Each structure stands twice: as C-alpha cells, then as structure tokens.
Short mmCIF file of C-alpha atoms and ligand atoms in Angstrom, two decimals:
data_model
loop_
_atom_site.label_atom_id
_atom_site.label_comp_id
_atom_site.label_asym_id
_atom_site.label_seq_id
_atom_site.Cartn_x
_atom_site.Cartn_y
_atom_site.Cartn_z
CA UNK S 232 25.33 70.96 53.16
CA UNK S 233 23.24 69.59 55.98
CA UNK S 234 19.55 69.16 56.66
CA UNK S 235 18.19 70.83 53.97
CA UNK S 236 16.29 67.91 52.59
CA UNK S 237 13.67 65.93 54.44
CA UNK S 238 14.71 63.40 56.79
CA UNK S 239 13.41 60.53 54.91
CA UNK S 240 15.32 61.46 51.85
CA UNK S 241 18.60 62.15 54.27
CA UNK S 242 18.34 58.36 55.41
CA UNK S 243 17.48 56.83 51.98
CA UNK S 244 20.81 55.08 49.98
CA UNK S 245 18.98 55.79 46.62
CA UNK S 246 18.46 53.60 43.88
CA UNK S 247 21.37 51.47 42.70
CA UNK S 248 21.19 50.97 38.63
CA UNK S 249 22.84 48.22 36.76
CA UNK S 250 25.99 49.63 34.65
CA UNK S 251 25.30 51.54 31.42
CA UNK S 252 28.20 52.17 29.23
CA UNK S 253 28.21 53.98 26.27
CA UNK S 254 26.58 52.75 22.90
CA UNK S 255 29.51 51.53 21.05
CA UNK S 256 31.72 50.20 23.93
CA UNK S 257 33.10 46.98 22.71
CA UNK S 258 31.21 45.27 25.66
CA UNK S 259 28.40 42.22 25.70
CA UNK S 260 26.00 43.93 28.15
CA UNK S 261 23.53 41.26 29.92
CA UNK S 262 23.61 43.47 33.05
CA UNK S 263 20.26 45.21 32.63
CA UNK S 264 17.32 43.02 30.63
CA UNK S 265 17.31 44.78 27.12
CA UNK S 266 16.25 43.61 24.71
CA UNK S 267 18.79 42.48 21.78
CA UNK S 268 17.41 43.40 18.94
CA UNK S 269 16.44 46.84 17.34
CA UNK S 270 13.09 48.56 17.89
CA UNK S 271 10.36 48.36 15.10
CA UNK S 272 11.79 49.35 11.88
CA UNK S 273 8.27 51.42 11.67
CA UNK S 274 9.61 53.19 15.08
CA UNK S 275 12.27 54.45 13.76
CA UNK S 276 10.72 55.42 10.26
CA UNK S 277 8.73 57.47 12.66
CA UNK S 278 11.75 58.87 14.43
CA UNK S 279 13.34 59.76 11.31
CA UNK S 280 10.37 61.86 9.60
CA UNK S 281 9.41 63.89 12.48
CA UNK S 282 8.58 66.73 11.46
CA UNK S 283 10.07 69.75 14.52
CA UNK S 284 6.72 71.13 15.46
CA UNK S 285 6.56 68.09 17.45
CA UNK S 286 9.44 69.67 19.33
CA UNK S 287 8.41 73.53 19.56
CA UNK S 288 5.02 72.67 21.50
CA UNK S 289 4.41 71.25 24.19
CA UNK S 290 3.21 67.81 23.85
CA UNK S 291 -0.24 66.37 24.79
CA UNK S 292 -0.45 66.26 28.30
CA UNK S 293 -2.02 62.24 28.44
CA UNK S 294 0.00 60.80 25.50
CA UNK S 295 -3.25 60.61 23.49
CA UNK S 296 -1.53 59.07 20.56
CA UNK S 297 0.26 55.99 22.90
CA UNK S 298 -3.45 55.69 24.36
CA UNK S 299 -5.03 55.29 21.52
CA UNK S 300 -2.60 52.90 19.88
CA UNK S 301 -2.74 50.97 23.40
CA UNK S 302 -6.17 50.86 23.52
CA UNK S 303 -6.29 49.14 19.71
CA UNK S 304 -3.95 46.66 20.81
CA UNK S 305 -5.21 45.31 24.26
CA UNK S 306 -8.50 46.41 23.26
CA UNK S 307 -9.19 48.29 26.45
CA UNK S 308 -10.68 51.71 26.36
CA UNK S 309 -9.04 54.91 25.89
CA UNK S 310 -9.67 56.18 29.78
CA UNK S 311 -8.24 52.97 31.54
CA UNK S 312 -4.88 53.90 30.08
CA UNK S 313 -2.19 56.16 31.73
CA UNK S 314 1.13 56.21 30.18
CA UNK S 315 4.21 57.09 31.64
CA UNK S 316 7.85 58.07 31.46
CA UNK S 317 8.63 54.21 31.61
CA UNK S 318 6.47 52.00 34.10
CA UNK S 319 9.26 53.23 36.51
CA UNK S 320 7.91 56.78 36.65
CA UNK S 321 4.10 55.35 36.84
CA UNK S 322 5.41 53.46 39.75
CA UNK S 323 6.54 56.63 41.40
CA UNK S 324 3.25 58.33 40.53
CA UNK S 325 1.48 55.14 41.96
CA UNK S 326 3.82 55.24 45.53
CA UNK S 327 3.21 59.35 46.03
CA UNK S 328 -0.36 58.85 45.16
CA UNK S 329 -0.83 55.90 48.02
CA UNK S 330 1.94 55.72 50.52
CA UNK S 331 3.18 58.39 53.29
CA UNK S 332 3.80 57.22 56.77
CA UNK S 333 1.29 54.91 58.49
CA UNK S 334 0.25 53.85 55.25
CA UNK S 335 2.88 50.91 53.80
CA UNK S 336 4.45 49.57 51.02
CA UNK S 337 3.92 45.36 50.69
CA UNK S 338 5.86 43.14 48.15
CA UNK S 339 6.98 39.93 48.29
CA UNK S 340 11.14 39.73 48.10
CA UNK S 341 12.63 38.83 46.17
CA UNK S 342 12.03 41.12 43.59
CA UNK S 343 12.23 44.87 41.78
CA UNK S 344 14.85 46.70 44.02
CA UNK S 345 13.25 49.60 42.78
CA UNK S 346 10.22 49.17 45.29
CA UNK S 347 11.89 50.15 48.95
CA UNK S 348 13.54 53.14 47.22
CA UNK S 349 10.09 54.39 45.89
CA UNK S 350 8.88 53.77 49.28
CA UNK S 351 11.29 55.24 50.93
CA UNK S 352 10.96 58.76 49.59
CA UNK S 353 7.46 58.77 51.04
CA UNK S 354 8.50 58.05 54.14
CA UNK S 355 6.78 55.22 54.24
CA UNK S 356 6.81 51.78 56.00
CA UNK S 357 7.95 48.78 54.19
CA UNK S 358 6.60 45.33 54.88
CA UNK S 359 8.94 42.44 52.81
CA UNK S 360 7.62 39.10 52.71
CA UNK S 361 9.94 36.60 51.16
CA UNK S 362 8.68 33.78 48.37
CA UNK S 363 8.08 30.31 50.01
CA UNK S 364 10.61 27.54 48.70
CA UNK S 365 9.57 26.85 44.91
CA UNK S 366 8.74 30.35 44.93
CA UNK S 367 5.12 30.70 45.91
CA UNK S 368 3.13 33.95 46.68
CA UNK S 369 2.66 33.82 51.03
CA UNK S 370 -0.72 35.32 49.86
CA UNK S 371 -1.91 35.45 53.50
CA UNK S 372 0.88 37.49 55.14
CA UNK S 373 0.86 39.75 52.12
CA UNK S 374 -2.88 40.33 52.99
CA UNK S 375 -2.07 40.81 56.86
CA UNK S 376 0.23 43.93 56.01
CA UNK S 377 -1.99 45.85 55.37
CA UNK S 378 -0.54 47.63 52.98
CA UNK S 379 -2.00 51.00 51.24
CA UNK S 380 0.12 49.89 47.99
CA UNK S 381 1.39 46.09 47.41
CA UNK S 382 3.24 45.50 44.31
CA UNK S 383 4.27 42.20 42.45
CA UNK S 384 6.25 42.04 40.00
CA UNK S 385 5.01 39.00 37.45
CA UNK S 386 6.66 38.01 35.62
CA UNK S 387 9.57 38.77 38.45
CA UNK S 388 12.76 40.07 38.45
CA UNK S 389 15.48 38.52 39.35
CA UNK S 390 13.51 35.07 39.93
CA UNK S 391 12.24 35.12 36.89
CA UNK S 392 8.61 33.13 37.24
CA UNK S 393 5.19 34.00 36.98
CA UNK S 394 2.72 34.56 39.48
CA UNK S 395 -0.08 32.34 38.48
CA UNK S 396 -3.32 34.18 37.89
CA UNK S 397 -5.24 32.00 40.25
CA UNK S 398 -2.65 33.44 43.05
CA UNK S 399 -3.36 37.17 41.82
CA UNK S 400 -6.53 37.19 41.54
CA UNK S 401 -7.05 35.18 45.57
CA UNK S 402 -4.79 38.66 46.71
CA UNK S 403 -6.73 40.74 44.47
CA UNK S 404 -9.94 39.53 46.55
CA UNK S 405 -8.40 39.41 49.79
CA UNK S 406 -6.17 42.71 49.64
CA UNK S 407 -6.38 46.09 51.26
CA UNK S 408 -5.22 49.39 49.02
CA UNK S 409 -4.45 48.89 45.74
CA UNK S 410 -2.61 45.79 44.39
CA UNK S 411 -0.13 47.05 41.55
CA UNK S 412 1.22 43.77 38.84
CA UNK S 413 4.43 45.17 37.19
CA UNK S 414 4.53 43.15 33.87
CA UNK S 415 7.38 44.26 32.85
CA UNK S 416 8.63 41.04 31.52
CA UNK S 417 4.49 40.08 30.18
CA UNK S 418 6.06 40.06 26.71
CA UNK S 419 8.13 37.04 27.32
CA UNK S 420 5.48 34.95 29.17
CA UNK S 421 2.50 32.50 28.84
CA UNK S 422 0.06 34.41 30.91
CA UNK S 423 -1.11 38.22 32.03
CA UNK S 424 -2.72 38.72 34.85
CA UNK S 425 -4.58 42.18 32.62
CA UNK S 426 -7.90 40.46 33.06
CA UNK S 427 -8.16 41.46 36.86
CA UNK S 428 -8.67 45.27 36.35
CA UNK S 429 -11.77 44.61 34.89
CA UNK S 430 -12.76 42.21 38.23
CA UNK S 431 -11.19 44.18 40.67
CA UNK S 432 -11.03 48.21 40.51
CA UNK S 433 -8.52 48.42 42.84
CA UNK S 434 -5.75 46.03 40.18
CA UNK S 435 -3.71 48.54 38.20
CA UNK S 436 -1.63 46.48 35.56
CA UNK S 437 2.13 48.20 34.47
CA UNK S 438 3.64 47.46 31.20
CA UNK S 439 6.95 49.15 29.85
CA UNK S 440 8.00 48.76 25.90
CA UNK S 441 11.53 49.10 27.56
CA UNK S 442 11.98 45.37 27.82
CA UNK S 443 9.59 43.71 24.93
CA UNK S 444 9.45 46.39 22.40
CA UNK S 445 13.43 47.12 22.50
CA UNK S 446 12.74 51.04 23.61
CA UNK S 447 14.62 51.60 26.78
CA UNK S 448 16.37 55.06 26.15
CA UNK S 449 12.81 56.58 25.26
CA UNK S 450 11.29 55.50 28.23
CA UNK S 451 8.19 54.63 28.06
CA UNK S 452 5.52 52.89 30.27
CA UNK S 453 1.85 52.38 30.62
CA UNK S 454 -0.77 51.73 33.21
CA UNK S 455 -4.43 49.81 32.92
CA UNK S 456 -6.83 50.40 35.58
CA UNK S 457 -10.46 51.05 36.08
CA UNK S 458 -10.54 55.40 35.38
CA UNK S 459 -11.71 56.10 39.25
CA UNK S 460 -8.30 54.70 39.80
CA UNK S 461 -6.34 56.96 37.86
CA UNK S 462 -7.47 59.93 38.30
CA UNK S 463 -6.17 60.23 41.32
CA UNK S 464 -2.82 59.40 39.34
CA UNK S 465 -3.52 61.93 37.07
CA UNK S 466 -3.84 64.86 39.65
CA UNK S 467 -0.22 63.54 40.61
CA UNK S 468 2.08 63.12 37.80
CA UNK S 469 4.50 65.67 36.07
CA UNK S 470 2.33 67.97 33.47
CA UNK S 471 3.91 66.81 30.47
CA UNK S 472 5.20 63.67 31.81
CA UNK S 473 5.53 61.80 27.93
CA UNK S 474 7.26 63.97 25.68
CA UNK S 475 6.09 64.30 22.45
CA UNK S 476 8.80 62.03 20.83
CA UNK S 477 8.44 58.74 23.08
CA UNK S 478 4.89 59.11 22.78
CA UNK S 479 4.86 59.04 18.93
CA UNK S 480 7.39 56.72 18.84
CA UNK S 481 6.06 54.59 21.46
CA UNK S 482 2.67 54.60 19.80
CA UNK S 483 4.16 53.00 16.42
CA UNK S 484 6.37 50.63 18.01
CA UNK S 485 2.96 48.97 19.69
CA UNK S 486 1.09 49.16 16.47
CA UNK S 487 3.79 47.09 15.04
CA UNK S 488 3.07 43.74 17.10
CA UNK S 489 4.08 41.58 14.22
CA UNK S 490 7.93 42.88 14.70
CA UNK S 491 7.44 42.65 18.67
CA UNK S 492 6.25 38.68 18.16
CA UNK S 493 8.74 37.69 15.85
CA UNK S 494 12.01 39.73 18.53
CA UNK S 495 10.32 37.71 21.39
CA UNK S 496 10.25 34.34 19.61
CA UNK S 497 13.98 34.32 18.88
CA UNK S 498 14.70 35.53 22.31
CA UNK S 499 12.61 32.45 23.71
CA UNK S 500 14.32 30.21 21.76
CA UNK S 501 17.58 31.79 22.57
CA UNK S 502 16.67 31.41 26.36
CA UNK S 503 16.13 27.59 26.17
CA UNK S 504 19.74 27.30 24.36
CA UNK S 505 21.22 29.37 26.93
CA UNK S 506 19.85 27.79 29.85
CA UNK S 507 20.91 24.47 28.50
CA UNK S 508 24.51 25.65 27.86
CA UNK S 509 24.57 26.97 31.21
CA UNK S 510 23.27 23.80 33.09
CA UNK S 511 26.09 21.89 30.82
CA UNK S 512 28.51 24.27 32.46
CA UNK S 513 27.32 23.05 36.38
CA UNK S 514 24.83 26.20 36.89
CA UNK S 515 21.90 25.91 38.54
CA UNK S 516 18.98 27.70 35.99
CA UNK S 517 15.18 28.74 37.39
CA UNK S 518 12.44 28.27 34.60
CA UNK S 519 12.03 31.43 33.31
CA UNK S 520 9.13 33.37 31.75
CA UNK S 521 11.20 36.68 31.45
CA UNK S 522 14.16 37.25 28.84
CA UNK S 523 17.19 36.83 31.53
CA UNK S 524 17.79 33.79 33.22
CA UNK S 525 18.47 33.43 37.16
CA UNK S 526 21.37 31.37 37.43
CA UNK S 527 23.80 29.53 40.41
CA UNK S 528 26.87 29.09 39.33
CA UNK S 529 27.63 25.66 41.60
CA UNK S 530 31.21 25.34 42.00
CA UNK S 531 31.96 29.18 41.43
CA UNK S 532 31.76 32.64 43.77
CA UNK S 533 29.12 34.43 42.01
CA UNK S 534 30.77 37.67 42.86
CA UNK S 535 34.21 36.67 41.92
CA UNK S 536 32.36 35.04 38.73
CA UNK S 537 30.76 38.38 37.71
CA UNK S 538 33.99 40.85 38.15
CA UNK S 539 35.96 38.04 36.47
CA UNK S 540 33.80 37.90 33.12
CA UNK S 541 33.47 41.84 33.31
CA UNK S 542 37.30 41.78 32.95
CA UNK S 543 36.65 40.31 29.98
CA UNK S 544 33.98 42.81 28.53
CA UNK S 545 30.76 40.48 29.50
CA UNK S 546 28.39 42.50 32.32
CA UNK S 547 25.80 40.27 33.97
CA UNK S 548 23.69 41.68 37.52
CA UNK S 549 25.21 40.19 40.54
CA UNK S 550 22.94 41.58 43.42
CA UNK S 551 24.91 42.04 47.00
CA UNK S 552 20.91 41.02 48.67
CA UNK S 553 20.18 38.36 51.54
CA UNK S 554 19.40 35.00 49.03
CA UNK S 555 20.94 36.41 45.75
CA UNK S 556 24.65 37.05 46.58
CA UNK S 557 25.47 33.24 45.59
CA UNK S 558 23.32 33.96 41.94
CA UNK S 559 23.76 35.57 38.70
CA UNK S 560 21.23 37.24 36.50
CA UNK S 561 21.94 37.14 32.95
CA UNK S 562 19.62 39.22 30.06
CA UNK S 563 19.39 36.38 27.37
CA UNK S 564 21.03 38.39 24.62
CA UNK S 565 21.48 37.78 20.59
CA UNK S 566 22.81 34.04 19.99
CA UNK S 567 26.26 35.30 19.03
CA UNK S 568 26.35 37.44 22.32
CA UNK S 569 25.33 34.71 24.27
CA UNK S 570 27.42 31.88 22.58
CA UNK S 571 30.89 34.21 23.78
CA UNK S 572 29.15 34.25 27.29
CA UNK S 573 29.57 30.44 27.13
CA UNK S 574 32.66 30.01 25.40
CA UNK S 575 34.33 32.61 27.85
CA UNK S 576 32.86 30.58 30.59
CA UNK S 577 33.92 27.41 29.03
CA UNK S 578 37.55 28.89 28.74
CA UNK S 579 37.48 29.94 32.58
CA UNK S 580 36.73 26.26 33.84
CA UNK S 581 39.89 25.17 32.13
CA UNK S 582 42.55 26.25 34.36
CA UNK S 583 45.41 26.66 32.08
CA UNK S 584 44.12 29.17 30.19
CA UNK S 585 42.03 31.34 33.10
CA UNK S 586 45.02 33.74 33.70
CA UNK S 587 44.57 34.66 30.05
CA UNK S 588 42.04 37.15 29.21
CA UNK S 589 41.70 36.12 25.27
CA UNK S 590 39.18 33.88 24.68
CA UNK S 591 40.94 32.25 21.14
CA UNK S 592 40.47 28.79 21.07
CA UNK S 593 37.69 28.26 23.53
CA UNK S 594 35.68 25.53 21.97
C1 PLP C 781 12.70 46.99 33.87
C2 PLP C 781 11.64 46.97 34.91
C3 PLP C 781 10.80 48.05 35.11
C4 PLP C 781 11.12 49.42 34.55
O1 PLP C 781 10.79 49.64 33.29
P1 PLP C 781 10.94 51.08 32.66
O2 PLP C 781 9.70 51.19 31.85
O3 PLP C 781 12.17 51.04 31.84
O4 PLP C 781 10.98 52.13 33.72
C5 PLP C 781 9.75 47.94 35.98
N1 PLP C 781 9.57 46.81 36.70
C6 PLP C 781 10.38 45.76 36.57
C7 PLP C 781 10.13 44.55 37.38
C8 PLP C 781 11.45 45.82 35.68
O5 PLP C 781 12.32 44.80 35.60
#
C-alpha cells in the first residue's frame, strides 16, 4: 500500500526501542534503564486486591487518584498535575499540542532519541544543537531556534549529567515556546530543576515512575506545570489516557517513598562500584546522576563489544549516532547482575579464554 498516510509519517524511520525479551529469559538486561529491583511491596498489595469494578468502568478521565497522591508528595496542587501513559505519551501530548510545521522542535544532542521521532510526526522542523566539550548547555543557540517546544532531558540520557539549575532557569528566562525538563532519571540525582514551574509558566517538568519507582510495564508518567499550561494538554490527550490499574497502582507506589529511597540508595552505591570496576577494566566512565553509566570502552569496538557480551546473555545500548558509536550505555543493575557484567568482561580481555562463551573461572 502506497500513500495512504501523510507524507510526514511516509518519510519518518520510527522510533527504534532497546531489546525487550521476555520476563524469564535467562538474560542480564542493562539495555533499557530499569530499575533492578521490584516495585513497592504496597504496589503490588494494591495490584493483588483489586477489586474488578475497577475494570468494568471506565476509569477517571485525569487519574485523580495519581494526582492526588502526587500532589501529597511534591506538595504541588492538584491542577498543576497531568499524568500520563508514561512521560513518553505526555511528551507526545506536549509535541501535538506545540509543534506542526513552521513551528520547531529544539534540544540539545545528545540526548532522548525519542525527541526527532515525536517531532517528526508533526511534521515539524528539528533544530539539534550539540553539548559543548564537558557537556555544557549552548544556552544561546538553543534560544536563537526559536523553537515552539525545546526539550532537555536532565538528568540526560545517554550522557548521563545534570543540567545545573542555574543553566535551566537562564533558558527558562531567555526561551521562546515552552521549555519541557524530562526528569526521567530526577530519582537518581542531587538536584530538580521542579522549582521553575512556579517562576516560569511556560516550564512544564516530566517525571515517569518507569525508571525510579521500578514500574515500567504499567506505564506511567506525570507532568507539573502552571494549569493555563495544561489545559491546552488536556483538550489533546486520549480520553482515558491512564487506565484505571496504573493509576491506582501508580498512586501507591508514590505514596510509598520510603521503599523508592531505600531502591535508589543501593542503586547509587551500586553505580560507584560499577564505574570503578569498569575504569579498572580501561573504560572511560562520565559522572553520572542517572542509574546507567555512559561508558568508552578504550582499547575495544564498542559495537563488536556489545554483540560480543549479548552472545553471552548480557544486553547493554550501543547507539549507531554521530559521537556515541565508540560508547556503551549500561543500566547499573543488582550487584550480582553487575558483578557477571565484569567478570564476563574480565574473561574477554584474557585472550585464551575469549573463544569460549562460559564464563567459569573468571576471577
Ligand atoms: C525512559 C525515559 C523516558 C520515558 O519514560 P516512560 O515514562 O517509560 O515513557 C522519558 N525520557 C527519558 C529521557 C527517558 O530516558
């Protein structure tokens, strides 16, 4: 079939995602920033005792329940809360809501590779301006596109590092549209950046409890901005765009920040042992504020690095992109998982044994 679609949507390649095998498959999967550990134990409790009315109706249309436990825990009001199916469908809404041609898309690359795709169903221009060395924000070019949406990512993916909120809130000021922060990662750093949507009422703030809260399969995302902003997201966004599960779920898991804390401060410390081992093993390791870990493996083909340990049941993200193709981005996973990343890698740097694909007696 031919031209039936759009022509935007004819010339888009569509959004790549990182490999997701079963639940189950005997596979260490640091491919796609999950988090290790199980979701709130109060979660699933909830999960378990729903009762199936839940299921006949239709759910609430704003997620009321997720609001309101959102709204306890940041302590921002109910009606600068949006929630979404994941922060990846409130990025959608966000990109339909602002961009069309003539009115562009701005982010600094590199980062979420979701961004041009979003973009690109709209139609819509796309204006890339790459991190200076040590990875600061080119705040003034981002400012000169122009752009009806401009997104960072903070903490970023695949760099890893925080924006600093001195740099967000000099764009915030200086910006034209609306200035979207994806804090996907906020969980596992030292700063947010949520104070500017009270400052600046063009600032909408994403969070996901796919990374942090350990619930990517329910998908589920939210977005703070000042309520003139969203409304205009409300007008676009799917009906029932929460179903009633996630939303119940969702709202428990968030409640339960004790649980959240204590998941994010063994994956810290799990990061700082990883990156270690890593450096030990000649990579090169950004700082990170995220739970993965941008690596350069120094004296190894990063491609040829990431098919070889998938032979041997260990995904990481190897990204075929101008400035990445020589890196690696690895989710820090539980310390077992991440101690047979190392001792596999280990194994492959002595060249006897890396023909064999067991990985008894790696020390
Ligand atoms: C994982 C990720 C998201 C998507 O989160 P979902 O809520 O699972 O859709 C958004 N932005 C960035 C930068 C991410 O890494």
């Amino acid at each position: 079939m031919k031209d039936v679609w759009r022509p935007a949507i004819a010339q888009m390649t569509g959004y790549t995602p990182g490999e997701q095998p079963r639940p189950g498959t005997p596979i260490i999967k640091l491919n796609t920033n999950e988090n290790p550990y199980p979701p709130s134990p109060l979660a699933l409790e909830v999960l378990r005792s729903l009762d199936s009315e839940w299921l006949r109706r239709y759910p609430t249309p704003y997620a009321n329940d997720m609001r309101q436990a959102v709204s306890e825990v940041l302590a921002v009001p109910i009606e600068w809360i949006m929630v979404g199916n994941g922060s990846d469908d409130l990025l959608n809404v966000i990109i339909r809501a602002g961009a069309e041609p003539r009115r562009p898309v701005v982010y600094p690359t590199p980062t979420y590779v979701l961004y041009p795709t979003l973009a690109a169903m709209q139609g819509a221009e796309v204006v890339e301006i790459p991190y200076g060395d040590d990875l600061q924000l080119q705040i003034a070019p981002l400012v000169a596109a122009q752009g009806a949406v401009t997104l960072i990512a903070s903490p970023n993916s695949p760099t890893a590092h925080v924006v600093s909120l001195a740099d967000l809130r000099t764009l915030a000021a200086q910006v034209t549209g609306v200035l979207v922060i994806d804090e996907a990662y906020v969980d596992f750093a030292d700063e947010t950046a949520l104070s500017l949507v009270q400052e600046f009422h063009h600032v909408i703030v994403v969070r996901t409890l796919s990374k942090g809260y350990s619930l990517a399969g329910l998908r589920l995302g939210f977005a703070i901005a000042h309520p003139d902003l969203l409304s205009g997201l409300f007008k676009v966004k799917d009906s029932y765009n929460v179903d009633a599960i996630a939303c119940l779920v969702g709202a428990a898991a968030m409640r339960d920040q004790a649980y959240k804390d204590e998941c994010i401060a063994k994956i810290k410390a799990s990061r700082s042992q990883l990156a270690a081992d890593l450096q030990q093993l000649n990579f090169k390791v950004w700082d990170s504020q995220t739970n993965f870990l941008l690596t350069q493996p120094r004296d190894q083909d990063a491609a040829t690095l990431y098919q070889t340990l998938k032979d041997r049941q260990i995904l990481v993200r190897h990204f075929n992109h101008s400035g990445l193709a020589d890196k690696l981005r690895i989710t820090v996973g539980t310390d077992a998982q991440n101690q047979q990343l190392i001792a596999t890698l280990t194994q492959l740097r002595q060249p006897d044994c890396s023909r064999n694909g067991s990985i008894e007696g790696a020390s």
